[in-house]
CSV table of C-alpha atoms and ligand atoms in Angstrom, one decimal:
chain,number,residue,atom,x,y,z
A,19,MET,CA,134.7,166.0,130.3
A,20,PRO,CA,136.4,164.2,133.2
A,21,PRO,CA,140.2,164.7,133.1
A,22,THR,CA,141.9,161.7,131.6
A,23,ARG,CA,144.3,159.9,134.0
A,24,PRO,CA,147.7,158.8,132.5
A,25,GLU,CA,146.8,155.2,133.2
A,26,ASP,CA,143.6,155.5,131.2
A,27,PRO,CA,144.0,153.6,127.9
A,28,THR,CA,143.9,155.9,124.8
A,29,PHE,CA,142.7,155.0,121.4
A,30,THR,CA,143.9,155.8,117.9
A,31,ILE,CA,141.2,156.8,115.4
A,32,GLY,CA,141.3,153.3,113.9
A,33,ALA,CA,140.8,151.6,117.3
A,34,THR,CA,138.0,154.1,118.1
A,35,GLU,CA,136.3,153.2,114.9
A,36,ARG,CA,136.5,149.5,115.7
A,37,GLU,CA,135.4,149.9,119.3
A,38,THR,CA,132.4,152.1,118.6
A,39,GLY,CA,131.3,151.1,115.2
A,40,LEU,CA,131.4,154.8,114.1
A,41,SER,CA,133.5,155.4,111.0
A,42,LYS,CA,136.6,157.7,111.0
A,43,ASP,CA,134.7,160.2,108.8
A,44,VAL,CA,131.9,160.4,111.3
A,45,LEU,CA,134.3,160.9,114.2
A,46,ARG,CA,136.1,163.8,112.3
A,47,MET,CA,132.8,165.3,111.2
A,48,TRP,CA,131.3,165.3,114.7
A,49,GLU,CA,134.5,166.8,116.1
A,50,ARG,CA,134.1,169.7,113.6
A,51,ARG,CA,130.3,170.0,113.9
A,52,TYR,CA,129.7,169.3,117.6
A,53,GLY,CA,133.1,169.8,119.2
A,54,PHE,CA,132.8,166.2,120.4
A,55,PRO,CA,134.7,163.9,120.5
A,56,ARG,CA,137.8,166.0,121.5
A,57,PRO,CA,140.9,163.9,120.7
A,58,VAL,CA,144.3,165.3,121.6
A,59,ARG,CA,147.2,165.2,119.1
A,60,GLY,CA,150.0,162.6,119.4
A,61,GLY,CA,153.6,163.1,118.6
A,62,ASN,CA,153.0,162.8,114.9
A,63,GLY,CA,149.9,165.0,115.0
A,64,GLU,CA,147.6,161.9,114.9
A,65,ARG,CA,144.3,162.0,116.9
A,66,VAL,CA,144.3,160.2,120.3
A,67,TYR,CA,141.0,159.5,122.0
A,68,ALA,CA,140.4,159.2,125.7
A,69,SER,CA,138.7,156.0,127.0
A,70,SER,CA,135.9,158.2,128.5
A,71,ASP,CA,135.2,159.6,125.0
A,72,VAL,CA,135.2,156.1,123.6
A,73,ALA,CA,132.7,154.9,126.3
A,74,LYS,CA,130.4,157.9,125.5
A,75,LEU,CA,130.7,157.2,121.7
A,76,ARG,CA,129.6,153.6,122.4
A,77,ALA,CA,126.6,154.8,124.4
A,78,ILE,CA,125.7,157.2,121.6
A,79,LYS,CA,126.0,154.4,118.9
A,80,ARG,CA,123.8,152.0,121.0
A,81,LEU,CA,121.1,154.7,121.0
A,82,MET,CA,121.6,155.4,117.3
A,83,ASP,CA,121.0,151.7,116.7
A,84,ALA,CA,117.7,152.1,118.4
A,85,GLY,CA,116.8,154.9,116.1
A,86,VAL,CA,117.9,158.1,118.1
A,87,ARG,CA,119.5,160.9,116.1
A,88,PRO,CA,123.1,161.7,117.2
A,89,GLY,CA,122.5,165.5,117.1
A,90,LYS,CA,119.9,165.2,119.8
A,91,ILE,CA,122.1,163.4,122.3
A,92,ILE,CA,125.7,164.3,121.6
A,93,ALA,CA,125.8,167.1,124.2
A,94,LEU,CA,124.6,164.7,127.0
A,95,ASP,CA,127.1,163.2,129.4
A,96,ALA,CA,127.7,159.4,129.7
A,97,ARG,CA,125.3,159.1,132.7
A,98,ALA,CA,122.4,160.8,130.9
A,99,LEU,CA,123.1,158.6,127.9
A,100,ASP,CA,123.0,155.4,129.9
A,101,ALA,CA,119.8,156.6,131.6
A,102,MET,CA,118.3,157.2,128.2
A,103,ALA,CA,119.4,153.7,127.1
A,104,ASP,CA,117.8,152.2,130.3
A,105,ALA,CA,114.6,154.0,129.6
A,106,ARG,CA,114.5,152.4,126.1
A,107,VAL,CA,114.7,148.9,127.6
A,108,PRO,CA,111.2,147.8,128.4
A,109,THR,CA,110.8,146.0,131.7
A,110,HIS,CA,108.8,143.1,130.4
A,111,HIS,CA,110.0,140.2,132.3
A,112,ALA,CA,108.1,138.1,134.8
A,113,VAL,CA,110.1,137.6,138.0
A,114,ALA,CA,110.4,133.8,137.5
A,115,ALA,CA,112.0,134.2,134.1
A,116,SER,CA,114.7,136.5,135.4
A,117,ALA,CA,116.3,133.7,137.5
A,118,VAL,CA,117.5,132.0,134.3
A,119,GLU,CA,118.4,135.4,132.7
A,120,ARG,CA,120.4,136.3,135.8
A,121,ASP,CA,122.3,133.0,135.7
A,122,VAL,CA,123.0,133.2,131.9
A,123,LEU,CA,124.1,136.9,132.1
A,124,GLY,CA,126.3,136.1,135.1
A,125,LEU,CA,128.0,133.2,133.3
A,126,LEU,CA,128.5,135.4,130.2
A,127,ARG,CA,130.2,138.0,132.3
A,128,ARG,CA,132.3,135.4,134.1
A,129,HIS,CA,133.2,134.0,130.7
A,130,ASP,CA,132.3,130.5,131.9
A,131,ALA,CA,131.4,128.9,128.6
A,132,ALA,CA,131.4,125.4,129.9
A,133,ALA,CA,128.9,126.1,132.7
A,134,LEU,CA,126.8,128.1,130.2
A,135,ALA,CA,126.7,125.1,127.8
A,136,ALA,CA,125.7,122.8,130.6
A,137,LEU,CA,122.9,125.1,131.8
A,138,LEU,CA,121.5,125.5,128.3
A,139,ALA,CA,121.6,121.7,127.7
A,140,THR,CA,120.0,121.0,131.1
A,141,LEU,CA,117.1,123.5,130.3
A,142,LEU,CA,116.6,122.0,126.9
A,143,LEU,CA,116.5,118.4,128.2
A,144,ARG,CA,114.1,119.5,131.0
A,145,GLN,CA,111.8,121.5,128.7
A,146,GLY,CA,112.0,119.8,125.3
A,147,VAL,CA,113.2,121.7,122.2
A,148,GLN,CA,110.0,123.6,121.4
A,149,GLN,CA,109.4,124.8,125.0
A,150,PHE,CA,113.1,125.6,125.3
A,151,VAL,CA,112.9,127.9,122.2
A,152,GLN,CA,109.7,129.6,123.3
A,153,ALA,CA,110.1,129.9,127.1
A,154,THR,CA,113.9,130.1,127.4
A,155,VAL,CA,115.7,131.3,124.3
A,156,ALA,CA,113.2,134.0,123.2
A,157,PRO,CA,113.2,135.9,126.5
A,158,LEU,CA,117.0,135.3,126.9
A,159,ASN,CA,117.6,136.9,123.5
A,160,ARG,CA,115.8,140.0,124.7
A,161,ALA,CA,117.7,140.0,128.0
A,162,VAL,CA,121.0,139.6,126.2
A,163,GLY,CA,120.1,142.3,123.6
A,164,ASP,CA,118.9,144.7,126.4
A,165,ALA,CA,122.1,144.1,128.5
A,166,TRP,CA,124.2,144.8,125.3
A,167,MET,CA,122.1,147.9,124.7
A,168,ARG,CA,122.7,149.1,128.2
A,169,GLY,CA,126.5,148.5,127.7
A,170,GLU,CA,126.4,145.8,130.4
A,171,LEU,CA,127.5,143.1,127.9
A,172,ALA,CA,130.4,143.4,125.5
A,173,VAL,CA,130.0,142.3,121.9
A,174,PHE,CA,132.2,139.3,122.4
A,175,GLU,CA,130.0,138.2,125.3
A,176,GLU,CA,126.9,138.6,123.1
A,177,HIS,CA,128.7,136.5,120.4
A,178,LEU,CA,129.4,133.7,123.0
A,179,TYR,CA,125.8,133.7,123.9
A,180,THR,CA,124.7,133.3,120.2
A,181,GLU,CA,127.2,130.5,119.5
A,182,GLN,CA,126.3,128.6,122.7
A,183,VAL,CA,122.6,128.7,121.9
A,184,GLN,CA,123.2,127.8,118.3
A,185,ALA,CA,125.4,124.8,119.3
A,186,THR,CA,122.7,123.7,121.8
A,187,LEU,CA,119.9,123.8,119.3
A,188,ARG,CA,121.9,122.3,116.5
A,189,GLY,CA,122.9,119.4,118.8
A,190,ALA,CA,119.2,118.7,119.5
A,191,LEU,CA,118.3,118.9,115.8
A,192,HIS,CA,121.1,116.6,114.7
A,193,ALA,CA,120.0,114.1,117.3
A,194,PHE,CA,116.7,114.0,115.5
A,195,ALA,CA,118.0,113.8,111.9
A,196,ARG,CA,115.1,113.2,109.4
A,197,HIS,CA,115.2,113.5,105.7
A,198,VAL,CA,111.5,113.6,104.8
A,199,GLY,CA,108.6,115.6,106.1
A,200,THR,CA,106.1,118.3,105.2
A,201,PRO,CA,106.0,121.1,104.7
A,202,ARG,CA,109.5,121.5,103.1
A,203,VAL,CA,110.8,124.8,104.5
A,204,LEU,CA,113.7,126.8,103.1
A,205,LEU,CA,115.2,129.1,105.9
A,206,THR,CA,117.5,132.0,105.3
A,207,THR,CA,118.0,135.8,105.7
A,208,LEU,CA,118.6,138.4,103.0
A,209,PRO,CA,121.9,140.3,102.5
A,210,GLY,CA,122.5,142.8,105.2
A,211,GLU,CA,120.8,140.7,107.9
A,212,PRO,CA,123.3,138.9,110.0
A,213,HIS,CA,120.8,137.7,112.7
A,214,ALA,CA,120.6,134.0,112.1
A,215,LEU,CA,119.4,132.7,115.5
A,216,GLY,CA,115.7,133.2,114.4
A,217,LEU,CA,116.3,130.6,111.6
A,218,LEU,CA,117.5,128.0,114.0
A,219,MET,CA,114.7,128.8,116.5
A,220,VAL,CA,112.1,128.3,113.7
A,221,GLU,CA,113.8,125.1,112.6
A,222,ALA,CA,113.7,123.8,116.2
A,223,LEU,CA,109.9,124.5,116.3
A,224,ALA,CA,109.2,123.1,112.9
A,225,VAL,CA,111.0,119.8,112.8
A,226,PRO,CA,109.0,118.3,115.8
A,227,GLU,CA,105.8,119.4,113.8
A,228,GLY,CA,106.9,117.1,111.0
A,229,ALA,CA,108.4,119.8,108.7
A,230,HIS,CA,111.6,119.2,106.7
A,231,CYS,CA,113.9,122.2,107.0
A,232,ILE,CA,116.7,123.3,104.6
A,233,SER,CA,118.7,126.1,106.2
A,234,LEU,CA,121.0,128.2,104.1
A,235,GLY,CA,122.2,130.3,107.0
A,236,PRO,CA,122.2,134.1,106.8
A,237,GLN,CA,122.5,136.5,103.9
A,238,THR,CA,121.4,134.8,100.7
A,239,PRO,CA,120.8,137.0,97.7
A,240,VAL,CA,117.1,137.1,96.5
A,241,GLU,CA,117.9,135.4,93.1
A,242,ASP,CA,119.7,132.6,95.0
A,243,VAL,CA,116.7,132.2,97.4
A,244,ARG,CA,114.5,131.7,94.3
A,245,ALA,CA,116.9,129.2,92.8
A,246,ALA,CA,117.3,127.2,96.0
A,247,ALA,CA,113.5,127.1,96.6
A,248,VAL,CA,113.0,125.6,93.1
A,249,ALA,CA,116.0,123.3,93.4
A,250,HIS,CA,114.9,121.9,96.8
A,251,ARG,CA,111.2,121.7,95.7
A,252,VAL,CA,110.1,123.5,98.9
A,253,ASP,CA,106.6,124.4,100.0
A,254,VAL,CA,107.7,127.5,102.0
A,255,VAL,CA,110.4,130.1,101.9
A,256,ALA,CA,110.9,131.5,105.4
A,257,LEU,CA,113.0,134.6,105.9
A,258,SER,CA,114.0,136.3,109.2
A,259,PHE,CA,114.3,140.1,109.7
A,260,ALA,CA,115.4,141.6,113.1
A,261,ALA,CA,114.0,144.9,114.3
A,262,CYS,CA,117.0,146.9,112.9
A,263,PHE,CA,116.6,145.7,109.3
A,264,PRO,CA,115.4,148.6,107.0
A,265,LEU,CA,111.6,148.2,106.5
A,266,ARG,CA,111.6,149.6,102.9
A,267,GLN,CA,114.5,147.3,101.9
A,268,ALA,CA,112.6,144.3,103.4
A,269,SER,CA,109.3,145.2,101.6
A,270,GLU,CA,111.0,145.7,98.3
A,271,ALA,CA,113.0,142.5,98.5
A,272,LEU,CA,109.9,140.5,99.6
A,273,ALA,CA,107.8,141.9,96.7
A,274,SER,CA,110.6,141.1,94.3
A,275,LEU,CA,111.0,137.5,95.6
A,276,ARG,CA,107.2,137.0,95.7
A,277,ALA,CA,107.1,137.9,92.0
A,278,GLN,CA,109.9,135.5,91.1
A,279,LEU,CA,108.8,132.5,93.2
A,280,PRO,CA,106.4,130.0,91.7
A,281,ALA,CA,102.9,130.7,93.0
A,282,ASN,CA,102.7,127.3,94.9
A,283,ILE,CA,105.6,128.3,97.1
A,284,ALA,CA,104.5,130.2,100.2
A,285,LEU,CA,106.6,133.1,101.4
A,286,TRP,CA,106.8,133.6,105.2
A,287,ALA,CA,108.5,136.6,106.9
A,288,GLY,CA,109.4,136.4,110.6
A,289,GLY,CA,111.5,138.3,113.1
A,290,GLU,CA,110.6,141.5,115.0
A,291,LEU,CA,110.4,143.5,111.8
A,292,ALA,CA,107.5,141.3,110.6
A,293,ARG,CA,105.2,143.2,113.0
A,294,ARG,CA,105.7,146.2,110.7
A,295,LEU,CA,105.4,144.3,107.4
A,296,ARG,CA,101.7,143.6,107.6
A,297,ARG,CA,100.5,146.1,105.1
A,298,THR,CA,103.5,146.4,102.9
A,299,ALA,CA,104.0,142.9,101.4
A,300,PRO,CA,101.1,141.3,99.5
A,301,GLY,CA,101.4,137.5,99.1
A,302,VAL,CA,103.7,137.3,102.1
A,303,LEU,CA,102.7,135.8,105.4
A,304,PRO,CA,104.2,137.9,108.3
A,305,LEU,CA,104.8,135.8,111.4
A,306,ALA,CA,106.1,138.0,114.1
A,307,ASP,CA,106.1,135.6,117.0
A,308,LEU,CA,106.7,131.9,117.7
A,309,ASP,CA,103.1,131.2,118.6
A,310,ALA,CA,101.9,132.4,115.2
A,311,THR,CA,104.7,130.3,113.7
A,312,LEU,CA,103.6,127.1,115.5
A,313,ASP,CA,99.9,127.8,114.4
A,314,ALA,CA,101.0,128.1,110.8
A,315,LEU,CA,103.0,124.9,111.0
A,316,ARG,CA,100.2,123.0,112.8
A,317,SER,CA,97.6,124.2,110.3
A,318,VAL,CA,99.6,122.4,107.6
A,319,ARG,CA,99.3,119.1,109.5
A,320,VAL,CA,95.6,119.7,110.2
A,321,ARG,CA,94.5,121.2,106.8
A,322,GLY,CA,97.2,119.7,104.7
A,323,ALA,CA,97.6,123.2,103.1
A,324,VAL,CA,100.4,125.7,103.7
A,325,PRO,CA,99.1,129.1,104.9
A,326,VAL,CA,100.2,131.7,102.2
A,327,ALA,CA,99.1,135.2,103.3
B,27,LIG,C1,122.6,137.8,118.8
B,27,LIG,C2,122.3,139.2,118.2
B,27,LIG,C3,123.2,139.8,117.3
B,27,LIG,C4,124.3,139.0,116.6
B,27,LIG,C5,123.7,137.9,115.6
B,27,LIG,C6,124.7,136.7,115.5
B,27,LIG,C7,124.0,135.6,114.8
B,27,LIG,N1,124.8,134.7,114.2
B,27,LIG,O1,122.8,135.5,114.7
B,27,LIG,C8,125.1,140.1,115.9
B,27,LIG,C9,126.3,140.4,116.8
B,27,LIG,C10,125.6,139.7,114.5
B,27,LIG,C11,124.2,141.2,115.9
B,27,LIG,C12,124.4,142.4,115.2
B,27,LIG,C13,123.7,143.5,115.3
B,27,LIG,N2,122.6,143.7,116.1
B,27,LIG,CO1,121.8,142.3,117.1
B,27,LIG,N3,121.0,141.1,118.3
B,27,LIG,C14,121.2,139.9,118.7
B,27,LIG,C15,120.2,139.5,119.8
B,27,LIG,C16,120.9,139.6,121.2
B,27,LIG,C17,119.6,138.0,119.9
B,27,LIG,C18,119.3,137.2,118.7
B,27,LIG,C19,118.6,137.5,117.5
B,27,LIG,O2,119.1,137.2,116.5
B,27,LIG,N4,117.3,138.1,117.6
B,27,LIG,C20,116.6,138.3,116.4
B,27,LIG,C21,115.4,137.3,116.3
B,27,LIG,C22,115.7,136.0,116.5
B,27,LIG,O3,114.5,137.7,117.3
B,27,LIG,P1,113.2,138.5,116.9
B,27,LIG,O4,113.5,139.5,115.8
B,27,LIG,O5,112.6,139.1,118.1
B,27,LIG,O6,112.2,137.3,116.3
B,27,LIG,C23,111.3,136.6,117.1
B,27,LIG,C24,110.2,136.1,116.3
B,27,LIG,O7,109.8,136.9,115.3
B,27,LIG,C25,110.7,134.7,115.7
B,27,LIG,N5,111.4,134.7,114.5
B,27,LIG,C26,112.6,135.2,114.2
B,27,LIG,N6,112.9,135.0,112.9
B,27,LIG,C27,111.9,134.4,112.3
B,27,LIG,C28,111.7,133.9,111.0
B,27,LIG,C29,110.5,133.3,110.7
B,27,LIG,C30,110.3,132.8,109.3
B,27,LIG,C31,109.5,133.1,111.7
B,27,LIG,C32,108.2,132.4,111.3
B,27,LIG,C33,109.6,133.6,113.0
B,27,LIG,C34,110.9,134.2,113.3
B,27,LIG,O8,111.7,134.3,116.7
B,27,LIG,C35,112.1,135.4,117.6
B,27,LIG,C36,111.6,134.9,118.9
B,27,LIG,O9,111.7,135.7,119.9
B,27,LIG,C37,119.1,140.5,119.6
B,27,LIG,C38,118.2,140.8,120.8
B,27,LIG,C39,116.7,140.3,120.6
B,27,LIG,N7,115.9,141.0,121.3
B,27,LIG,O10,116.4,139.5,119.9
B,27,LIG,C40,119.9,141.7,119.2
B,27,LIG,C41,119.2,142.9,118.3
B,27,LIG,C42,118.2,142.3,117.3
B,27,LIG,N8,120.3,143.5,117.6
B,27,LIG,C43,120.2,144.7,117.5
B,27,LIG,C44,121.2,145.6,116.8
B,27,LIG,C45,120.9,147.0,116.9
B,27,LIG,C46,122.3,145.0,116.1
B,27,LIG,C47,123.3,145.8,115.3
B,27,LIG,C48,122.8,146.9,114.4
B,27,LIG,C49,124.3,146.4,116.3
B,27,LIG,C50,125.6,147.1,115.6
B,27,LIG,N9,125.6,148.3,115.7
B,27,LIG,O11,126.4,146.5,115.1
B,27,LIG,C51,124.0,144.7,114.5
B,27,LIG,C52,123.4,144.5,113.1
B,27,LIG,C53,124.2,144.9,112.0
B,27,LIG,C54,123.5,144.6,110.6
B,27,LIG,N10,124.3,144.6,109.6
B,27,LIG,O12,122.3,144.5,110.6
B,27,LIG,C55,119.0,145.3,118.2
B,27,LIG,C56,117.9,145.8,117.3
B,27,LIG,C57,117.2,147.0,117.9
B,27,LIG,C58,116.3,147.7,117.1
B,27,LIG,N11,115.1,148.0,117.6
B,27,LIG,O13,116.5,148.0,115.9
B,27,LIG,C59,118.6,144.1,119.1
B,27,LIG,C60,117.1,143.9,119.4
B,27,LIG,C61,119.4,144.3,120.5
B,27,LIG,C62,118.8,145.5,121.3
B,27,LIG,N12,118.1,145.2,122.3
B,27,LIG,O14,119.1,146.6,120.9
B,27,LIG,N13,123.2,141.0,116.8
């Protein structure tokens, strides 16, 4: 472990927990089990962590979030961990698209919120809301997520990105306020799923297709989703699940909701996890990407019937 320099910031166990997302118990348990991290003791015998250890712990946590077991990587040095994170980030971007990504990531790192808001608004006006969601926001989400995964973006920078995109989409939707339309779509996520951008992306796709959307925002208990669906007389309940949401929890919650919902209300499940829901949720329509979502919405207009499963 590189020697710590006196000017290097040090972290208490509380600060290390906040910085890394790893609980105090896990930090103490790893220290005992793996001999890492190796805090020194402060004047009162409290643990004091070096910034290099905290950086390595963050890299380990990012890989854990992508499904890697800590025991397999804890002995690796920070460089090897970053290389492993890089290897997990698929290089799937066409050259053209990366110009916008480079600009947005640059503005996020320069903390230039005003220029970011202006760029997003310009792209939306140039492309129109549906194209903006599909051709700009979807790839940007991946670029921002991958940059966070590689430790190239801080959590607060990712948060700024989310807020700016949400503000841009909400601005467009509010400029188009409509109080009727079909199908009537209830949008939300279940408890434990904080990713709410997908809901707004679907709403921005659906409203221009004539749908009337009621968004409850993230984390609504299953029982309340049923009650809201009945109260708002909706045709569709549309839920979003990011890749990191536990599959079994999603399948069980969807099955329970399907059983509680009146049969005439369709249940759509979207988000990256939907790719893995195909076999596990009868009576639920998994829609993993935006093209499939648009097809489902357009088929309502063409066939006058809501696709159910
Ligand atoms: C912004 C963001 C956050 C924000 C969300 C803020 C907010 N208000 O929404 C915050 C900071 C809360 C967050 C938290 C976390 N995040 Co996050 N997040 C993202 C990010 C960058 C972008 C936006 C997003 O919400 N995407 C999720 C949806 C919109 O995208 P999608 O699943 O691909 O869905 C697509 C389609 O299916 C469709 N769609 C989406 N929803 C729906 C719904 C319906 C009905 C339909 C029809 C279609 C549809 O739209 C999308 C178009 O591309 C993504 C990166 C990415 N690649 O998307 C990471 C990402 C999803 N997060 C990730 C992780 C790991 C986390 C954390 C666990 C990190 C942590 N340790 O704390 C926590 C989650 C904690 C928890 N309790 O679950 C990982 C998941 C990796 C994995 N394979 O498991 C990702 C992919 C980043 C990465 N590259 O590693 N995150």
